[in-house]
């Protein structure tokens, strides 16, 4: 999955626009895409994008199993997902960092939110990534498991791909 996510990140960075990799209507994987800040190192850019997705948990209603605009968050913490692939690429010359995360099996299945997006527990993605938590950010164990099980190998603007180490406490 990481190879496919990396290829897609390379492609959207070259094109300079986000576009779903699956165009058939149904794929056997889910996907988040985002653009990180220009002229930052890859690890920082990926952290910014992942933390942006995770921060959407503030709008998620765990009791109701829904939240407006929270799809990237729920995909990231979906309990039924067992495989994750991550890719990142730098768009030159501006230095924007394009991030693609693919999930299998895909999440965000209607009627399955309460069973797959668990009530808050464990450290938040902000704490894992070494960022200060926002005032109303809740905590999610599955985000911890997701980030701790993931290592991002992303091509830098020069030289060999750097590793994106995730700090797990």
PDB file of C-alpha atoms in Angstrom:
ATOM      1  CA  UNK A   1       0.000   0.000   0.000  1.00  0.00           C
ATOM      2  CA  UNK A   2       2.827   2.399   0.747  1.00  0.00           C
ATOM      3  CA  UNK A   3       4.176   1.993  -2.804  1.00  0.00           C
ATOM      4  CA  UNK A   4       0.774   2.855  -4.294  1.00  0.00           C
ATOM      5  CA  UNK A   5       0.304   5.809  -1.904  1.00  0.00           C
ATOM      6  CA  UNK A   6       3.801   7.075  -2.711  1.00  0.00           C
ATOM      7  CA  UNK A   7       3.218   6.840  -6.475  1.00  0.00           C
ATOM      8  CA  UNK A   8      -0.022   8.780  -6.111  1.00  0.00           C
ATOM      9  CA  UNK A   9       1.621  11.424  -3.908  1.00  0.00           C
ATOM     10  CA  UNK A  10       4.342  11.849  -6.534  1.00  0.00           C
ATOM     11  CA  UNK A  11       1.691  12.274  -9.233  1.00  0.00           C
ATOM     12  CA  UNK A  12      -0.487  14.814  -7.438  1.00  0.00           C
ATOM     13  CA  UNK A  13       2.562  16.813  -6.336  1.00  0.00           C
ATOM     14  CA  UNK A  14       3.764  16.974  -9.947  1.00  0.00           C
ATOM     15  CA  UNK A  15       0.271  18.062 -11.077  1.00  0.00           C
ATOM     16  CA  UNK A  16      -0.083  20.478  -8.172  1.00  0.00           C
ATOM     17  CA  UNK A  17      -3.614  19.366  -7.279  1.00  0.00           C
ATOM     18  CA  UNK A  18      -5.392  16.836  -5.088  1.00  0.00           C
ATOM     19  CA  UNK A  19      -7.291  14.153  -6.967  1.00  0.00           C
ATOM     20  CA  UNK A  20      -8.632  10.768  -5.804  1.00  0.00           C
ATOM     21  CA  UNK A  21      -6.540   7.829  -6.937  1.00  0.00           C
ATOM     22  CA  UNK A  22      -9.615   5.624  -7.291  1.00  0.00           C
ATOM     23  CA  UNK A  23     -11.931   6.698 -10.058  1.00  0.00           C
ATOM     24  CA  UNK A  24     -14.063   3.562 -10.421  1.00  0.00           C
ATOM     25  CA  UNK A  25     -16.671   4.407  -7.772  1.00  0.00           C
ATOM     26  CA  UNK A  26     -15.602   1.621  -5.406  1.00  0.00           C
ATOM     27  CA  UNK A  27     -12.088   0.675  -4.403  1.00  0.00           C
ATOM     28  CA  UNK A  28     -10.824  -1.805  -1.862  1.00  0.00           C
ATOM     29  CA  UNK A  29      -9.104   1.026   0.018  1.00  0.00           C
ATOM     30  CA  UNK A  30      -9.918   4.436   1.453  1.00  0.00           C
ATOM     31  CA  UNK A  31      -7.768   7.521   1.070  1.00  0.00           C
ATOM     32  CA  UNK A  32      -6.940  10.850   2.703  1.00  0.00           C
ATOM     33  CA  UNK A  33      -4.998  13.512   0.835  1.00  0.00           C
ATOM     34  CA  UNK A  34      -3.659  16.857   1.979  1.00  0.00           C
ATOM     35  CA  UNK A  35      -1.094  19.549   1.338  1.00  0.00           C
ATOM     36  CA  UNK A  36       1.385  20.538   4.032  1.00  0.00           C
ATOM     37  CA  UNK A  37       3.241  23.799   4.429  1.00  0.00           C
ATOM     38  CA  UNK A  38       5.808  24.821   1.848  1.00  0.00           C
ATOM     39  CA  UNK A  39       9.502  24.797   2.638  1.00  0.00           C
ATOM     40  CA  UNK A  40       9.228  22.560   5.705  1.00  0.00           C
ATOM     41  CA  UNK A  41      11.001  19.246   6.079  1.00  0.00           C
ATOM     42  CA  UNK A  42       8.975  16.171   5.103  1.00  0.00           C
ATOM     43  CA  UNK A  43       8.400  14.997   8.689  1.00  0.00           C
ATOM     44  CA  UNK A  44       7.021  18.393   9.715  1.00  0.00           C
ATOM     45  CA  UNK A  45       4.811  18.601   6.638  1.00  0.00           C
ATOM     46  CA  UNK A  46       3.355  15.135   7.236  1.00  0.00           C
ATOM     47  CA  UNK A  47       2.750  15.912  10.935  1.00  0.00           C
ATOM     48  CA  UNK A  48       0.907  19.120  10.050  1.00  0.00           C
ATOM     49  CA  UNK A  49      -1.401  17.303   7.619  1.00  0.00           C
ATOM     50  CA  UNK A  50      -2.077  14.338   9.950  1.00  0.00           C
ATOM     51  CA  UNK A  51      -2.750  16.668  12.878  1.00  0.00           C
ATOM     52  CA  UNK A  52      -5.136  18.714  10.698  1.00  0.00           C
ATOM     53  CA  UNK A  53      -7.129  15.551   9.939  1.00  0.00           C
ATOM     54  CA  UNK A  54      -7.080  14.450  13.554  1.00  0.00           C
ATOM     55  CA  UNK A  55      -8.241  17.867  14.838  1.00  0.00           C
ATOM     56  CA  UNK A  56     -11.546  17.301  13.049  1.00  0.00           C
ATOM     57  CA  UNK A  57     -12.455  14.992  15.943  1.00  0.00           C
ATOM     58  CA  UNK A  58     -13.669  18.110  17.778  1.00  0.00           C
ATOM     59  CA  UNK A  59     -16.717  18.089  15.455  1.00  0.00           C
ATOM     60  CA  UNK A  60     -17.380  14.347  15.827  1.00  0.00           C
ATOM     61  CA  UNK A  61     -20.311  13.230  17.983  1.00  0.00           C
ATOM     62  CA  UNK A  62     -19.267   9.829  19.377  1.00  0.00           C
ATOM     63  CA  UNK A  63     -22.694   9.087  20.884  1.00  0.00           C
ATOM     64  CA  UNK A  64     -24.497   9.721  17.592  1.00  0.00           C
ATOM     65  CA  UNK A  65     -21.739   8.189  15.453  1.00  0.00           C
ATOM     66  CA  UNK A  66     -21.502  11.151  13.097  1.00  0.00           C
ATOM     67  CA  UNK A  67     -19.946  14.533  12.523  1.00  0.00           C
ATOM     68  CA  UNK A  68     -20.020  17.091   9.734  1.00  0.00           C
ATOM     69  CA  UNK A  69     -16.706  17.335   7.894  1.00  0.00           C
ATOM     70  CA  UNK A  70     -15.006  14.609   9.952  1.00  0.00           C
ATOM     71  CA  UNK A  71     -14.418  11.976   7.237  1.00  0.00           C
ATOM     72  CA  UNK A  72     -10.643  12.340   7.172  1.00  0.00           C
ATOM     73  CA  UNK A  73     -10.533  11.936  10.966  1.00  0.00           C
ATOM     74  CA  UNK A  74     -12.826   8.901  11.049  1.00  0.00           C
ATOM     75  CA  UNK A  75     -10.934   7.227   8.203  1.00  0.00           C
ATOM     76  CA  UNK A  76      -7.706   7.678  10.141  1.00  0.00           C
ATOM     77  CA  UNK A  77      -9.024   6.076  13.340  1.00  0.00           C
ATOM     78  CA  UNK A  78     -11.370   3.462  11.809  1.00  0.00           C
ATOM     79  CA  UNK A  79     -11.094   0.361  13.995  1.00  0.00           C
ATOM     80  CA  UNK A  80     -11.711  -2.079  11.135  1.00  0.00           C
ATOM     81  CA  UNK A  81      -8.785  -0.827   9.074  1.00  0.00           C
ATOM     82  CA  UNK A  82      -5.843  -3.246   9.239  1.00  0.00           C
ATOM     83  CA  UNK A  83      -3.407  -1.867   6.638  1.00  0.00           C
ATOM     84  CA  UNK A  84      -2.147   1.657   6.040  1.00  0.00           C
ATOM     85  CA  UNK A  85       0.101   3.032   3.302  1.00  0.00           C
ATOM     86  CA  UNK A  86       1.576   6.534   3.365  1.00  0.00           C
ATOM     87  CA  UNK A  87       3.278   8.573   0.683  1.00  0.00           C
ATOM     88  CA  UNK A  88       4.599  12.100   0.592  1.00  0.00           C
ATOM     89  CA  UNK A  89       6.098  14.241  -2.148  1.00  0.00           C
ATOM     90  CA  UNK A  90       7.446  17.755  -2.478  1.00  0.00           C
ATOM     91  CA  UNK A  91       6.079  19.992  -5.223  1.00  0.00           C
ATOM     92  CA  UNK A  92       8.852  21.998  -6.748  1.00  0.00           C
ATOM     93  CA  UNK A  93       9.576  24.846  -6.950  1.00  0.00           C
ATOM     94  CA  UNK A  94       7.195  26.015  -4.198  1.00  0.00           C
ATOM     95  CA  UNK A  95       8.054  23.242  -1.700  1.00  0.00           C
ATOM     96  CA  UNK A  96       4.479  22.261  -0.763  1.00  0.00           C
ATOM     97  CA  UNK A  97       4.273  18.765   0.727  1.00  0.00           C
ATOM     98  CA  UNK A  98       1.571  16.483  -0.696  1.00  0.00           C
ATOM     99  CA  UNK A  99       0.514  13.652   1.614  1.00  0.00           C
ATOM    100  CA  UNK A 100      -1.518  10.552   0.707  1.00  0.00           C
ATOM    101  CA  UNK A 101      -2.657   7.968   3.240  1.00  0.00           C
ATOM    102  CA  UNK A 102      -4.512   4.885   2.024  1.00  0.00           C
ATOM    103  CA  UNK A 103      -6.477   2.554   4.310  1.00  0.00           C
ATOM    104  CA  UNK A 104      -7.555  -1.059   3.805  1.00  0.00           C
ATOM    105  CA  UNK A 105     -10.161  -2.165   4.307  1.00  0.00           C
ATOM    106  CA  UNK A 106     -11.688   1.276   3.819  1.00  0.00           C
ATOM    107  CA  UNK A 107     -13.544   2.986   6.631  1.00  0.00           C
ATOM    108  CA  UNK A 108     -16.394   5.463   6.705  1.00  0.00           C
ATOM    109  CA  UNK A 109     -19.010   2.775   6.039  1.00  0.00           C
ATOM    110  CA  UNK A 110     -22.573   3.980   6.648  1.00  0.00           C
ATOM    111  CA  UNK A 111     -24.111   2.366   9.702  1.00  0.00           C
ATOM    112  CA  UNK A 112     -20.717   1.298  11.117  1.00  0.00           C
ATOM    113  CA  UNK A 113     -19.424   4.490  12.713  1.00  0.00           C
ATOM    114  CA  UNK A 114     -20.287   3.730  16.344  1.00  0.00           C
ATOM    115  CA  UNK A 115     -18.562   0.346  16.174  1.00  0.00           C
ATOM    116  CA  UNK A 116     -15.452   1.690  14.404  1.00  0.00           C
ATOM    117  CA  UNK A 117     -14.873   5.190  15.804  1.00  0.00           C
ATOM    118  CA  UNK A 118     -14.319   4.572  19.489  1.00  0.00           C
ATOM    119  CA  UNK A 119     -14.938   6.920  22.395  1.00  0.00           C
ATOM    120  CA  UNK A 120     -11.858   8.950  23.332  1.00  0.00           C
ATOM    121  CA  UNK A 121      -9.102   7.139  25.214  1.00  0.00           C
ATOM    122  CA  UNK A 122      -5.322   7.080  25.062  1.00  0.00           C
ATOM    123  CA  UNK A 123      -2.942   9.787  23.833  1.00  0.00           C
ATOM    124  CA  UNK A 124      -4.026  12.111  21.056  1.00  0.00           C
ATOM    125  CA  UNK A 125      -2.287  12.390  17.700  1.00  0.00           C
ATOM    126  CA  UNK A 126      -1.037  15.807  18.816  1.00  0.00           C
ATOM    127  CA  UNK A 127       0.698  14.304  21.836  1.00  0.00           C
ATOM    128  CA  UNK A 128       2.170  11.474  19.766  1.00  0.00           C
ATOM    129  CA  UNK A 129       3.502  13.834  17.119  1.00  0.00           C
ATOM    130  CA  UNK A 130       5.087  16.070  19.742  1.00  0.00           C
ATOM    131  CA  UNK A 131       2.644  18.926  19.184  1.00  0.00           C
ATOM    132  CA  UNK A 132       0.719  20.622  21.991  1.00  0.00           C
ATOM    133  CA  UNK A 133      -2.893  19.472  22.120  1.00  0.00           C
ATOM    134  CA  UNK A 134      -5.557  21.986  21.128  1.00  0.00           C
ATOM    135  CA  UNK A 135      -7.901  23.040  23.912  1.00  0.00           C
ATOM    136  CA  UNK A 136     -10.853  20.951  22.713  1.00  0.00           C
ATOM    137  CA  UNK A 137      -9.038  18.022  21.089  1.00  0.00           C
ATOM    138  CA  UNK A 138     -10.258  14.700  22.419  1.00  0.00           C
ATOM    139  CA  UNK A 139      -8.102  11.589  22.618  1.00  0.00           C
ATOM    140  CA  UNK A 140      -8.328   8.423  20.573  1.00  0.00           C
ATOM    141  CA  UNK A 141      -6.522   5.110  21.116  1.00  0.00           C
ATOM    142  CA  UNK A 142      -6.892   4.055  17.493  1.00  0.00           C
ATOM    143  CA  UNK A 143      -5.081   7.211  16.351  1.00  0.00           C
ATOM    144  CA  UNK A 144      -2.213   6.195  18.621  1.00  0.00           C
ATOM    145  CA  UNK A 145      -2.179   2.699  17.156  1.00  0.00           C
ATOM    146  CA  UNK A 146      -2.374   4.108  13.611  1.00  0.00           C
ATOM    147  CA  UNK A 147       0.526   6.491  14.062  1.00  0.00           C
ATOM    148  CA  UNK A 148       2.696   4.067  16.012  1.00  0.00           C
ATOM    149  CA  UNK A 149       2.305   1.356  13.377  1.00  0.00           C
ATOM    150  CA  UNK A 150       3.307   3.704  10.580  1.00  0.00           C
ATOM    151  CA  UNK A 151       6.662   4.803   9.240  1.00  0.00           C
ATOM    152  CA  UNK A 152       6.644   7.191   6.335  1.00  0.00           C
ATOM    153  CA  UNK A 153       9.372   6.921   3.708  1.00  0.00           C
ATOM    154  CA  UNK A 154       9.070  10.057   1.603  1.00  0.00           C
ATOM    155  CA  UNK A 155      11.382  11.433  -1.060  1.00  0.00           C
ATOM    156  CA  UNK A 156      13.002  14.689  -0.085  1.00  0.00           C
ATOM    157  CA  UNK A 157      13.858  17.457  -2.535  1.00  0.00           C
ATOM    158  CA  UNK A 158      17.471  16.215  -2.540  1.00  0.00           C
ATOM    159  CA  UNK A 159      19.146  12.954  -1.644  1.00  0.00           C
ATOM    160  CA  UNK A 160      17.768   9.647  -0.330  1.00  0.00           C
ATOM    161  CA  UNK A 161      14.309   9.354   1.225  1.00  0.00           C
ATOM    162  CA  UNK A 162      14.242  10.422   4.870  1.00  0.00           C
ATOM    163  CA  UNK A 163      12.306   8.366   7.418  1.00  0.00           C
ATOM    164  CA  UNK A 164       9.432   9.920   9.345  1.00  0.00           C
ATOM    165  CA  UNK A 165       9.816   8.374  12.789  1.00  0.00           C
ATOM    166  CA  UNK A 166       6.714   8.377  14.945  1.00  0.00           C
ATOM    167  CA  UNK A 167       7.377   8.839  18.633  1.00  0.00           C
ATOM    168  CA  UNK A 168       5.232   6.512  20.694  1.00  0.00           C
ATOM    169  CA  UNK A 169       5.078   6.790  24.437  1.00  0.00           C
TER     170      UNK A 169
END
